[in-house]
mmCIF file with all atom_site columns, C-alpha atoms and ligand atoms in Angstrom:
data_model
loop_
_atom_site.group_PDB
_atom_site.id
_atom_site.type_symbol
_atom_site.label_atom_id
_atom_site.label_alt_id
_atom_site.label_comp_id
_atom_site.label_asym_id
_atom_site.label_entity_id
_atom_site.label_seq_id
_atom_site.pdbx_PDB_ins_code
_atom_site.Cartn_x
_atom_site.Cartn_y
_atom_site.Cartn_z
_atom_site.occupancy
_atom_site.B_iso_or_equiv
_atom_site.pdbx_formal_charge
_atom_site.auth_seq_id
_atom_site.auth_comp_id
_atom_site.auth_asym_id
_atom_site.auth_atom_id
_atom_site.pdbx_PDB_model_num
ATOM   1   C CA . UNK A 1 1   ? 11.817  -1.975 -8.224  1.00 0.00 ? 291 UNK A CA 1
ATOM   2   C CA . UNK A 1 2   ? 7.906   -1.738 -7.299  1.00 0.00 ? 292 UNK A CA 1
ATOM   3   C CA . UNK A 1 3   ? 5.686   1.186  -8.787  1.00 0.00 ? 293 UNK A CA 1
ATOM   4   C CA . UNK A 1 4   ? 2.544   1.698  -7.167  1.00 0.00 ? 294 UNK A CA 1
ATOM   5   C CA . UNK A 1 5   ? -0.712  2.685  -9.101  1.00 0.00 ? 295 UNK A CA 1
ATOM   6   C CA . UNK A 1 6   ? -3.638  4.499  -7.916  1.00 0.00 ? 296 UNK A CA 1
ATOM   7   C CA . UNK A 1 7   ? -6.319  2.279  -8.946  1.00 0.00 ? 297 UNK A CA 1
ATOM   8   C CA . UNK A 1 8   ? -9.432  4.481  -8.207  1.00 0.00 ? 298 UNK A CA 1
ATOM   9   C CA . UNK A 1 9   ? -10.653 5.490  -11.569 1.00 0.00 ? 299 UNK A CA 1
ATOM   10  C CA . UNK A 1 10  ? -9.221  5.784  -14.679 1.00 0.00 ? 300 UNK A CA 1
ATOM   11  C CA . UNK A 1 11  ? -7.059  4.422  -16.724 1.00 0.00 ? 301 UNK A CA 1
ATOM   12  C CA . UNK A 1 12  ? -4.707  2.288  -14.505 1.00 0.00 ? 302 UNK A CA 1
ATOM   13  C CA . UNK A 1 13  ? -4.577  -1.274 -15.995 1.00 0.00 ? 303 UNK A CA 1
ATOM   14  C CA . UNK A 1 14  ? -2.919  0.094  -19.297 1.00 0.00 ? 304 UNK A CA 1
ATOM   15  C CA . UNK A 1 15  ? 0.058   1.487  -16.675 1.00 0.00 ? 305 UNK A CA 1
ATOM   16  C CA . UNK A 1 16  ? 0.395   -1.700 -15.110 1.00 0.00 ? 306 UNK A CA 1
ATOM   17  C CA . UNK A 1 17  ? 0.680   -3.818 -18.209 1.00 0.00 ? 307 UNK A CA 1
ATOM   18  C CA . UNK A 1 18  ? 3.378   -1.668 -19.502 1.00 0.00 ? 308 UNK A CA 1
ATOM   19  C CA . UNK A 1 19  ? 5.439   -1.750 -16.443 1.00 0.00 ? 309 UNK A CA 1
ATOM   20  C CA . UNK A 1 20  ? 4.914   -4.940 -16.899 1.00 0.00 ? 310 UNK A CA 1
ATOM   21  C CA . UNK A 1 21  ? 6.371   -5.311 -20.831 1.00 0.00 ? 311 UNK A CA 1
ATOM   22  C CA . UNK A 1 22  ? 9.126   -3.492 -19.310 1.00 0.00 ? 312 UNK A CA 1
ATOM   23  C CA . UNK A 1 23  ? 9.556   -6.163 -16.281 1.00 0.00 ? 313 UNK A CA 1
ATOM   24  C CA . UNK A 1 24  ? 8.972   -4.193 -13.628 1.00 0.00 ? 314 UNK A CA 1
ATOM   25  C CA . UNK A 1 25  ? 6.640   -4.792 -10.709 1.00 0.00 ? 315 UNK A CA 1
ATOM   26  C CA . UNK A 1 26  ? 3.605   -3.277 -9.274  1.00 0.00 ? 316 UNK A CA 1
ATOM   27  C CA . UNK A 1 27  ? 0.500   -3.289 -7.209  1.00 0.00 ? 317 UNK A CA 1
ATOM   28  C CA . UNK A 1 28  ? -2.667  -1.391 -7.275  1.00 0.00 ? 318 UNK A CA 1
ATOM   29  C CA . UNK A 1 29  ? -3.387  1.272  -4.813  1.00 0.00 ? 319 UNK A CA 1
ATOM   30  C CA . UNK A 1 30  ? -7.093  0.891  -3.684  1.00 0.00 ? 320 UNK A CA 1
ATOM   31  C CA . UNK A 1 31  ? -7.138  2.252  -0.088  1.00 0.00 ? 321 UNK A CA 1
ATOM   32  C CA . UNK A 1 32  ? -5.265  3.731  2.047   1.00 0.00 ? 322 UNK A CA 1
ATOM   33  C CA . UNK A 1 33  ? -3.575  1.142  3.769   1.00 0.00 ? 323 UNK A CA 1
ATOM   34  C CA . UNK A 1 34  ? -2.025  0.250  0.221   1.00 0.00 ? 324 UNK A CA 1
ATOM   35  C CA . UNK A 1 35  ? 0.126   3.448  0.535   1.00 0.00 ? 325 UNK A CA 1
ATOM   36  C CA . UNK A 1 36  ? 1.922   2.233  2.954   1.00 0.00 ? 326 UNK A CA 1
ATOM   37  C CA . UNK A 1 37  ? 3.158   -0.862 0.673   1.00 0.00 ? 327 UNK A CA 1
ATOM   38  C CA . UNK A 1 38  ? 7.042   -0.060 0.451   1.00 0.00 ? 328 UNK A CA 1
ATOM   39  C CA . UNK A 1 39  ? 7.291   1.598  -3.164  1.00 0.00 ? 329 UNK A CA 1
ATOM   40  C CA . UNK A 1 40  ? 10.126  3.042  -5.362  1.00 0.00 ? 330 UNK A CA 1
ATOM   41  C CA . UNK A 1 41  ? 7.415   5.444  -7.344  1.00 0.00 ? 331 UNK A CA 1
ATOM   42  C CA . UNK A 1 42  ? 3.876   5.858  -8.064  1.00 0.00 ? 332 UNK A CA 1
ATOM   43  C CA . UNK A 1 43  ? 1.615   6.675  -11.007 1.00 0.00 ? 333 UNK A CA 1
ATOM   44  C CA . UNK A 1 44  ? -1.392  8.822  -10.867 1.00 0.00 ? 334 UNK A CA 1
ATOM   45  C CA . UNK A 1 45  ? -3.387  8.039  -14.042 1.00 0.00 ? 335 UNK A CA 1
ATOM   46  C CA . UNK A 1 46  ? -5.575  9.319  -16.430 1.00 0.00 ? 336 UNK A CA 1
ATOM   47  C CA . UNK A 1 47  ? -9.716  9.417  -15.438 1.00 0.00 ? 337 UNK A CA 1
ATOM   48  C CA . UNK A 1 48  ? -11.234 12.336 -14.098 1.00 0.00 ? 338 UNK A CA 1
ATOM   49  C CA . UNK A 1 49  ? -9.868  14.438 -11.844 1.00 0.00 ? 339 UNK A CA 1
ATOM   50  C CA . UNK A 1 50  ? -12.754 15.910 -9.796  1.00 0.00 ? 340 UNK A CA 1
ATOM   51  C CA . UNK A 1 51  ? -14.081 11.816 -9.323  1.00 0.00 ? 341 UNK A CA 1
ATOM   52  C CA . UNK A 1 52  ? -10.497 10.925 -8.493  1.00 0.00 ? 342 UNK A CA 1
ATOM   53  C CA . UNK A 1 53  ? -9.636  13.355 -5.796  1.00 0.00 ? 343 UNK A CA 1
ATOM   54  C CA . UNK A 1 54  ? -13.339 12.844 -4.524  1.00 0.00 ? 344 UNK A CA 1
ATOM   55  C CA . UNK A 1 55  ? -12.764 9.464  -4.165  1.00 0.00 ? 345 UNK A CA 1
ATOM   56  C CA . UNK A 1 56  ? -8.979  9.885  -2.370  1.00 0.00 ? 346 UNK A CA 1
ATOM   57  C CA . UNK A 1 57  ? -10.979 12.161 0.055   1.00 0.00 ? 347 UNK A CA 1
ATOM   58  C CA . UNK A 1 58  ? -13.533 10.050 0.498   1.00 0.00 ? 348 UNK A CA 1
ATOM   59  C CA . UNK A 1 59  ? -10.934 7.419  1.168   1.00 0.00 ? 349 UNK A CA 1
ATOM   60  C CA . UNK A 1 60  ? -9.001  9.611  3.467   1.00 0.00 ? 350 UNK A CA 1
ATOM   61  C CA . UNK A 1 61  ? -5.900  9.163  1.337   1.00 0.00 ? 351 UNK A CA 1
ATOM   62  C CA . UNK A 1 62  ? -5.606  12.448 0.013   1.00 0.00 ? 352 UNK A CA 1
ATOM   63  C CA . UNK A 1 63  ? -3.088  13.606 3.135   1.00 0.00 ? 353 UNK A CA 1
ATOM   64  C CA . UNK A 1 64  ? -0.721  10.205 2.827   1.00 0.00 ? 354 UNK A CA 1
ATOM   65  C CA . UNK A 1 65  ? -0.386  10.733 -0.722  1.00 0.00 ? 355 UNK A CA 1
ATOM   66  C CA . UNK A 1 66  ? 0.920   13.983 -0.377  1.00 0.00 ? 356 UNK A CA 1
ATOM   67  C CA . UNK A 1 67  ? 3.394   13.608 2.360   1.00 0.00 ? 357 UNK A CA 1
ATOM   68  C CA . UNK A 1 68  ? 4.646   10.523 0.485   1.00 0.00 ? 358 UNK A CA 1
ATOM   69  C CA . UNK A 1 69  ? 5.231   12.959 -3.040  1.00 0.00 ? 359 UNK A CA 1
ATOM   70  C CA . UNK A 1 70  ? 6.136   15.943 -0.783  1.00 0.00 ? 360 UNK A CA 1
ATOM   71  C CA . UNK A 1 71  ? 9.178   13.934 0.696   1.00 0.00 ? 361 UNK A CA 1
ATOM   72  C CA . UNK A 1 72  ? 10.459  12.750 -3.188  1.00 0.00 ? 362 UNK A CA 1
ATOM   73  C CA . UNK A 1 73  ? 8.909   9.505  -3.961  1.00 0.00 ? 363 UNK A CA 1
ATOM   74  C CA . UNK A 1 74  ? 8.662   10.130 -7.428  1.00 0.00 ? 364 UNK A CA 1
ATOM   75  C CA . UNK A 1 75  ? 5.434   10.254 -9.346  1.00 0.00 ? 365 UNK A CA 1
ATOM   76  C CA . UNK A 1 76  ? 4.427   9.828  -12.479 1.00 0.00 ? 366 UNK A CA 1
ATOM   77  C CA . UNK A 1 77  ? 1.141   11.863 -13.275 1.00 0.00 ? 367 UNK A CA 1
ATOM   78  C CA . UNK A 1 78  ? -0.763  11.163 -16.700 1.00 0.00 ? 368 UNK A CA 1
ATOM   79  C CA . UNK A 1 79  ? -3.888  13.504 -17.941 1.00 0.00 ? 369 UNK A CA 1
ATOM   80  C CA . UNK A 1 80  ? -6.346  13.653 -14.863 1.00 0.00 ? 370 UNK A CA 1
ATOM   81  C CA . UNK A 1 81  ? -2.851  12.673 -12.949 1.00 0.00 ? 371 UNK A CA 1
ATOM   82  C CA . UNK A 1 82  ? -0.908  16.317 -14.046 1.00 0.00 ? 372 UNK A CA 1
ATOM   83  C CA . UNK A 1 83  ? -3.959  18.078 -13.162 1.00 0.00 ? 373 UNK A CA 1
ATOM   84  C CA . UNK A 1 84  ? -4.171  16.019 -9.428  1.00 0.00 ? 374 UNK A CA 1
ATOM   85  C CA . UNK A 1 85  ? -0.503  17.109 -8.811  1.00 0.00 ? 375 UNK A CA 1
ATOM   86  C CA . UNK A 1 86  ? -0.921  21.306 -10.905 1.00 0.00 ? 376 UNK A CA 1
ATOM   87  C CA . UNK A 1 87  ? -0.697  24.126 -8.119  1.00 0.00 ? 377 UNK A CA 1
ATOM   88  C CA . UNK A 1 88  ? -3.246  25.967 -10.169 1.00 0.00 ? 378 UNK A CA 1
ATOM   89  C CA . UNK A 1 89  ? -5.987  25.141 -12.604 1.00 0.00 ? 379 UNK A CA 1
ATOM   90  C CA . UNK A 1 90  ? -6.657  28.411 -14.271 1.00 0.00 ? 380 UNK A CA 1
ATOM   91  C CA . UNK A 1 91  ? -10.791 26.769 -14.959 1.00 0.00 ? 381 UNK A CA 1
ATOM   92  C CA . UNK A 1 92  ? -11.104 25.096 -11.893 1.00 0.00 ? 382 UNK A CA 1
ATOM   93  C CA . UNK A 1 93  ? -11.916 26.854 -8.525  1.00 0.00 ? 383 UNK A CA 1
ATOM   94  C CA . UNK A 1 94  ? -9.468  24.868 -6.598  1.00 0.00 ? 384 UNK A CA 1
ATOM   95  C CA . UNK A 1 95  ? -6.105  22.743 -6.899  1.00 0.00 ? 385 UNK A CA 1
ATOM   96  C CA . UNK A 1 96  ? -6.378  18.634 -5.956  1.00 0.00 ? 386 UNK A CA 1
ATOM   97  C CA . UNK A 1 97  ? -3.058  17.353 -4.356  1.00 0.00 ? 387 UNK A CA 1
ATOM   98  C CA . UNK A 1 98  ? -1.145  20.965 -5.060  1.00 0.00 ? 388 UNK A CA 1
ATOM   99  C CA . UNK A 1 99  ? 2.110   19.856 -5.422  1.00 0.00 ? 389 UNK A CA 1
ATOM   100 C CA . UNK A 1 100 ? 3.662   20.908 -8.754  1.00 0.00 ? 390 UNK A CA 1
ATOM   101 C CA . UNK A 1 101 ? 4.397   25.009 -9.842  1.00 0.00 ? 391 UNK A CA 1
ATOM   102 C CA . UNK A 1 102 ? 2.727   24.580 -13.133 1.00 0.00 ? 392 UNK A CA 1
ATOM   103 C CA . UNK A 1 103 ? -0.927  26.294 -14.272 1.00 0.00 ? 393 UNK A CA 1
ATOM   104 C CA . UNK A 1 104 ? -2.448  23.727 -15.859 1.00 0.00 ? 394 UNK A CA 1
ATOM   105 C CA . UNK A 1 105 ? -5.713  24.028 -18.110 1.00 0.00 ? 395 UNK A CA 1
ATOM   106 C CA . UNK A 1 106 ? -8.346  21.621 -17.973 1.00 0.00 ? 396 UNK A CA 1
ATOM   107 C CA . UNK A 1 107 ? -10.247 19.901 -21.301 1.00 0.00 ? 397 UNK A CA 1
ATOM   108 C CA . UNK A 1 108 ? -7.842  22.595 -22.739 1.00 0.00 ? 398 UNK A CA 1
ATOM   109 C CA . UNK A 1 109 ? -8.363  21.098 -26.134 1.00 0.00 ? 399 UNK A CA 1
ATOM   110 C CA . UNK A 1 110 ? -11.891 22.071 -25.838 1.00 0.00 ? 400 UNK A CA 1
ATOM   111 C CA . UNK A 1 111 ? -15.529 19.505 -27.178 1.00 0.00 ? 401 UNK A CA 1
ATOM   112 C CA . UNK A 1 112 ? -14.446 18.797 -31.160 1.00 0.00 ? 402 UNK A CA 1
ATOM   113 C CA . UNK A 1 113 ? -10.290 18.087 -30.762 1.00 0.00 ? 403 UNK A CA 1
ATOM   114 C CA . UNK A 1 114 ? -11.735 15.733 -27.263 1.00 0.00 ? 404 UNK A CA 1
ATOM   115 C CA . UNK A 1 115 ? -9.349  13.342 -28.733 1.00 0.00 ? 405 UNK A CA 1
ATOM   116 C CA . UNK A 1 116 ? -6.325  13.123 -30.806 1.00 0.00 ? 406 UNK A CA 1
ATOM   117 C CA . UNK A 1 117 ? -3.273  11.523 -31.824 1.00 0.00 ? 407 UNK A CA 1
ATOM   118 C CA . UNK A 1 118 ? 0.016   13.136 -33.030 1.00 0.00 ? 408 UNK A CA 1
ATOM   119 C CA . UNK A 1 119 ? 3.434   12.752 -32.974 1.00 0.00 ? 409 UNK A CA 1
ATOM   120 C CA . UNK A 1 120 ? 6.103   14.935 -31.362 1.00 0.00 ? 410 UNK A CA 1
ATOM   121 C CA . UNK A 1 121 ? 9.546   15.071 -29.370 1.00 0.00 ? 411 UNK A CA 1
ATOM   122 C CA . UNK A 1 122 ? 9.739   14.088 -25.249 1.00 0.00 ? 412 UNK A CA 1
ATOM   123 C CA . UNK A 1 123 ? 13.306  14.892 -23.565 1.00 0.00 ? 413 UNK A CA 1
ATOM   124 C CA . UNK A 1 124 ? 15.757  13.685 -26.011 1.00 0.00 ? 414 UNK A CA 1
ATOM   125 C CA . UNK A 1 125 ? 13.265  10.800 -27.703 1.00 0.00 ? 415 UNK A CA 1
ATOM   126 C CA . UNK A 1 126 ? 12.184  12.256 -31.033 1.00 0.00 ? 416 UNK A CA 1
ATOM   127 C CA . UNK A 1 127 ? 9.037   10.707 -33.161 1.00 0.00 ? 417 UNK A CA 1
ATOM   128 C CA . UNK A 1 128 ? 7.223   9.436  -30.264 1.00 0.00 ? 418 UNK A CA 1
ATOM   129 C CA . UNK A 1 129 ? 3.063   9.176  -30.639 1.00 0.00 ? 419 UNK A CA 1
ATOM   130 C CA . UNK A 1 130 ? 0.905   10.838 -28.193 1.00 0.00 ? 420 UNK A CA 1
ATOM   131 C CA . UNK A 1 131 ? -2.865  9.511  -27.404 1.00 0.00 ? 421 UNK A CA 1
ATOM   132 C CA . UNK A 1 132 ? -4.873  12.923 -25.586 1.00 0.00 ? 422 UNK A CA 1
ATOM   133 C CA . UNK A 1 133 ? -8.278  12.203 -24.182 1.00 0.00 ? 423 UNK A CA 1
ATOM   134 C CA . UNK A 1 134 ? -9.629  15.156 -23.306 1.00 0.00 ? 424 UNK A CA 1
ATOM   135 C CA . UNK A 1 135 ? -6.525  16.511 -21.977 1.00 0.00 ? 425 UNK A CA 1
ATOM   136 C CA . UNK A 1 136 ? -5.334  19.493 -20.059 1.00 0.00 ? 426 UNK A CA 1
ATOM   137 C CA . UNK A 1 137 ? -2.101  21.254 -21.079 1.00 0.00 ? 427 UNK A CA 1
ATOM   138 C CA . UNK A 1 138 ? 0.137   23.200 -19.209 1.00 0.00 ? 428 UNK A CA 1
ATOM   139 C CA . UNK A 1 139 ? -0.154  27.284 -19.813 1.00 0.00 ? 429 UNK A CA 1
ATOM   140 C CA . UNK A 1 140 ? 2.642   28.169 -17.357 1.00 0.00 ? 430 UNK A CA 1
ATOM   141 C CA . UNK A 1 141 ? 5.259   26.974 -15.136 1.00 0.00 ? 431 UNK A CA 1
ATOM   142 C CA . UNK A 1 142 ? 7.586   28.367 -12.683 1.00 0.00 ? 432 UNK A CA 1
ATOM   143 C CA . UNK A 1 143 ? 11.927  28.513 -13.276 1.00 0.00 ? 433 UNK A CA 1
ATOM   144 C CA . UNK A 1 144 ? 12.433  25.113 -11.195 1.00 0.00 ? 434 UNK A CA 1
ATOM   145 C CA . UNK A 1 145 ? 10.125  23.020 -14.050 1.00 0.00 ? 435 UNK A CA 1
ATOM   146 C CA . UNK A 1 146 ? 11.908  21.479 -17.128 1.00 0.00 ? 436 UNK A CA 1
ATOM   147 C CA . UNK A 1 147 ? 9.523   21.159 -19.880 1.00 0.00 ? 437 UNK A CA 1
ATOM   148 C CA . UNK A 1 148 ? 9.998   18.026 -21.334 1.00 0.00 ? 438 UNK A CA 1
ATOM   149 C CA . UNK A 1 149 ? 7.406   18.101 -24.552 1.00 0.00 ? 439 UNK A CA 1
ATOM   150 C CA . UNK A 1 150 ? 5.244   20.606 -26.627 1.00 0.00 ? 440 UNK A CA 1
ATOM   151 C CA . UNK A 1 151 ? 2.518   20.477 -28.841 1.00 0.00 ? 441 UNK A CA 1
ATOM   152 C CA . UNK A 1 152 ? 1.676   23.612 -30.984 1.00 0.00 ? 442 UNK A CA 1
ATOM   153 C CA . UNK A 1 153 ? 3.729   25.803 -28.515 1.00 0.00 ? 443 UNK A CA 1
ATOM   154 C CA . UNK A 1 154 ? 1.769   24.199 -25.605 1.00 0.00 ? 444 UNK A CA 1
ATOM   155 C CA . UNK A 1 155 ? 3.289   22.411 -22.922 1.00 0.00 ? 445 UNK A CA 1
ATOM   156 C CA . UNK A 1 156 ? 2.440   18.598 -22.759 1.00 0.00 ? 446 UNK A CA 1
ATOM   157 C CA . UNK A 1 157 ? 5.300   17.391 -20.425 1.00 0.00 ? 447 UNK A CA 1
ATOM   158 C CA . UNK A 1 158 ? 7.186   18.499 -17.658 1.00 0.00 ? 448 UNK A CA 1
ATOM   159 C CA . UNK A 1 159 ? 9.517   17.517 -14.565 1.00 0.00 ? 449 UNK A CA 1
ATOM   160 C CA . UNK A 1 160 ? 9.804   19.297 -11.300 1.00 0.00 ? 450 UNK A CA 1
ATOM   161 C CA . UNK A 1 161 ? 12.165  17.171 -9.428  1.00 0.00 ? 451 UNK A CA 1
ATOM   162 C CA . UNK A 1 162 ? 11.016  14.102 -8.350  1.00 0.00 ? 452 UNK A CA 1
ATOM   163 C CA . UNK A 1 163 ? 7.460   14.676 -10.272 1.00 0.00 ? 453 UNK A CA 1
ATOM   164 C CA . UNK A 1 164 ? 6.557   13.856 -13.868 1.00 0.00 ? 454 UNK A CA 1
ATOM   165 C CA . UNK A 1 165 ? 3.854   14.893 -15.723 1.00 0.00 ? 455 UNK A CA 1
ATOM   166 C CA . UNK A 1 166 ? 2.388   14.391 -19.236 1.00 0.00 ? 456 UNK A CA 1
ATOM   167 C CA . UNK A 1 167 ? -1.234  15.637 -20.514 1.00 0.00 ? 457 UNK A CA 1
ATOM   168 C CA . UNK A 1 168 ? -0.949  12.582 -22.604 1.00 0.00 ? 458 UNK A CA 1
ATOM   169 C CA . UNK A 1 169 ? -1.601  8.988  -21.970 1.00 0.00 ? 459 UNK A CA 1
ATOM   170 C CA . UNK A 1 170 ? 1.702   7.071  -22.553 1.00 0.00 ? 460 UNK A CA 1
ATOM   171 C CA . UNK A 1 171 ? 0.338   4.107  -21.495 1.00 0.00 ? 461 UNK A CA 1
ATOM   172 C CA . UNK A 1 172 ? -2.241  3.963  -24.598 1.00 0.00 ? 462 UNK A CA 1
ATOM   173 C CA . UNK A 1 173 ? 0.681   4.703  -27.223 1.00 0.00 ? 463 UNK A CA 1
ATOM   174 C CA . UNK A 1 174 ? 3.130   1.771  -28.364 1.00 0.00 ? 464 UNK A CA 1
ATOM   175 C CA . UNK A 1 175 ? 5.956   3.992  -27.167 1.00 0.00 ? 465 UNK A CA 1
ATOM   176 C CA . UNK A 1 176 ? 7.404   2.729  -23.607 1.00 0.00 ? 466 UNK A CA 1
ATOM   177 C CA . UNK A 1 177 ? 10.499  5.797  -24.013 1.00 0.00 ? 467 UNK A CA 1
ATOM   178 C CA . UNK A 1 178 ? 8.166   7.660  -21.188 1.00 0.00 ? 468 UNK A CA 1
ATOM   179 C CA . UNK A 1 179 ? 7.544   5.073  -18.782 1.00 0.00 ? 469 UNK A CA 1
ATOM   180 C CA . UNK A 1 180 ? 11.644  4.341  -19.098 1.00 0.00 ? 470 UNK A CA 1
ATOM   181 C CA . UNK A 1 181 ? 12.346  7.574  -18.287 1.00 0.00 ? 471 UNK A CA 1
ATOM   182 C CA . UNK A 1 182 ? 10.377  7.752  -15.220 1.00 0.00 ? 472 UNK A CA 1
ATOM   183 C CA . UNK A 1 183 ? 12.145  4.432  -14.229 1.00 0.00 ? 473 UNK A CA 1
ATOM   184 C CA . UNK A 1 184 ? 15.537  6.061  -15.126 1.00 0.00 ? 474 UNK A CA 1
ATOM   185 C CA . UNK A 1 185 ? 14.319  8.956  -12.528 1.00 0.00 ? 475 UNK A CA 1
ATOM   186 C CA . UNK A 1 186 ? 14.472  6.322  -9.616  1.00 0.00 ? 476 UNK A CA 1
ATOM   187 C CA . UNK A 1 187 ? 17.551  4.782  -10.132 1.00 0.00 ? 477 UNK A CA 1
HETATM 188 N N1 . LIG B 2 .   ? -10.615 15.705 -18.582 1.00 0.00 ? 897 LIG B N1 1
HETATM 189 C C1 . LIG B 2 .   ? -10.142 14.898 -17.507 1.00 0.00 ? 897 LIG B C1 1
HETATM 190 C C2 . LIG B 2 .   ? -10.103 15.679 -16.204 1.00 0.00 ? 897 LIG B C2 1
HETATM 191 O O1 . LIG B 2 .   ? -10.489 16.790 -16.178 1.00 0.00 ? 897 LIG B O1 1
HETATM 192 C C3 . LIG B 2 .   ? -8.793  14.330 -17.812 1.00 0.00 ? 897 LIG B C3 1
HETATM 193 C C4 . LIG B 2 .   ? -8.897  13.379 -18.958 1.00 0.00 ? 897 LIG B C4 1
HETATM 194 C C5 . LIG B 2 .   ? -7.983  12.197 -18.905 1.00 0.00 ? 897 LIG B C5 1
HETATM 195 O O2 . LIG B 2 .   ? -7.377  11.902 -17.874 1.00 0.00 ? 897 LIG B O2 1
HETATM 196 N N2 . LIG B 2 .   ? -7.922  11.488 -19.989 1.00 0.00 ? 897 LIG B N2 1
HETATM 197 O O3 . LIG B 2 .   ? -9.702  15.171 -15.205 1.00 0.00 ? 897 LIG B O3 1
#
C-alpha cells in the first residue's frame, strides 16, 4: 500500500513518519505531476487552508486532486485538510476543493483555546488524545456523513464514503488508532 501526502504547507512530515511506524509507504506530493504517482489514498494535512489551496492553484493541481477524490481514492483530511475537502465554511466566503456535505467552521475554537489537548472517543476507539491547533469543527452535516468523534457536542470527525476527516491532528498525538482506520478504509 502507498499513501500519498500533499507536501505544500503544513504539517506533512509528522503524517509520513507515522505511516511509517505503522510500515506503510509513502511519497510526498509537491507538484502536479506527483498526482499521478499510482496511490491507494492520500492525506491532506494540517497548515493553512487559504495558503494551501493558493498554492494547489497556483500549482494547477487543484482540478487533478479533485477528480482523483471525486472518483473514491480515499482521503484522509486533518485540520486545514477537513476544511480543503468542507462544501461550506459558514466564515469563509468560498469552499476550497468542495467535496464533502459537512459546514465546517474555521478557527472555531476562537484566539485564547488556539490550542488544546483532550481526550475523547473516535469510532469504536475510546480514550484516544486529540492535539487541535487552531482548529475548525464541524457545525453540520448532511444524512450520508457518519460522525465519527465529538468534543463538547461539536463534531471533530467524520466519514463520507471514501473521505475522512478530523479537526484534529492525529499525527501529533501518540495514538496511531486514526491513521489505522483510514488504512482499514482501503483494504
Ligand atoms: N486554522 C487553519 C486554517 O484555517 C487550520 C489549522 C491547522 O490546520 N492546524 O486553515
Amino acid at each position: 500500500m502507498t499513501i500519498g501526502v500533499l507536501a505544500l504547507q503544513g504539517a506533512f512530515i509528522e503524517h509520513i513518519l507515522r505511516l511509517k511506524e505503522l510500515n506503510v509507504d509513502s511519497f510526498e506530493i509537491r507538484q502536479k505531476k506527483d498526482l499521478e504517482q499510482t496511490m491507494d489514498g492520500i492525506i491532506l494535512p494540517g497548515g493553512e487552508s487559504t495558503t494551501m489551496y493558493k498554492l494547489l492553484e497556483d500549482l494547477e493541481m487543484t482540478e487533478t486532486l479533485i477528480n482523483l477524490i471525486d472518483k473514491g481514492l480515499p482521503v484522509l483530511g486533518t485540520c486545514a485538510g477537513l476544511l480543503l475537502l468542507a462544501k461550506e465554511i459558514e466564515n469563509h466566503s468560498h469552499s476550497f476543493l468542495n467535496l464533502m456535505d459537512i459546514k465546517a467552521k474555521k478557527n472555531a475554537y476562537g484566539r485564547q483555546l488556539g490550542s488544546f489537548r483532550c481526550k475523547g472517543n473516535f469510532s469504536h476507539y475510546t480514550d484516544l488524545e486529540f492535539v487541535f491547533i487552531r482548529a475548525p469543527y464541524i457545525i453540520s452535516t448532511s444524512k450520508n456523513v457518519e460522525i465519527l468523534a465529538k468534543h463538547n457536542d461539536k463534531i471533530i470527525a467524520a466519514r463520507q464514503d471514501n473521505k475522512l476527516v478530523t479537526a484534529f491532528h492525529p499525527e501529533l498525538s501518540e495514538n496511531k488508532e486514526i491513521h489505522q482506520y483510514f488504512l482499514n478504509m482501503i483494504k
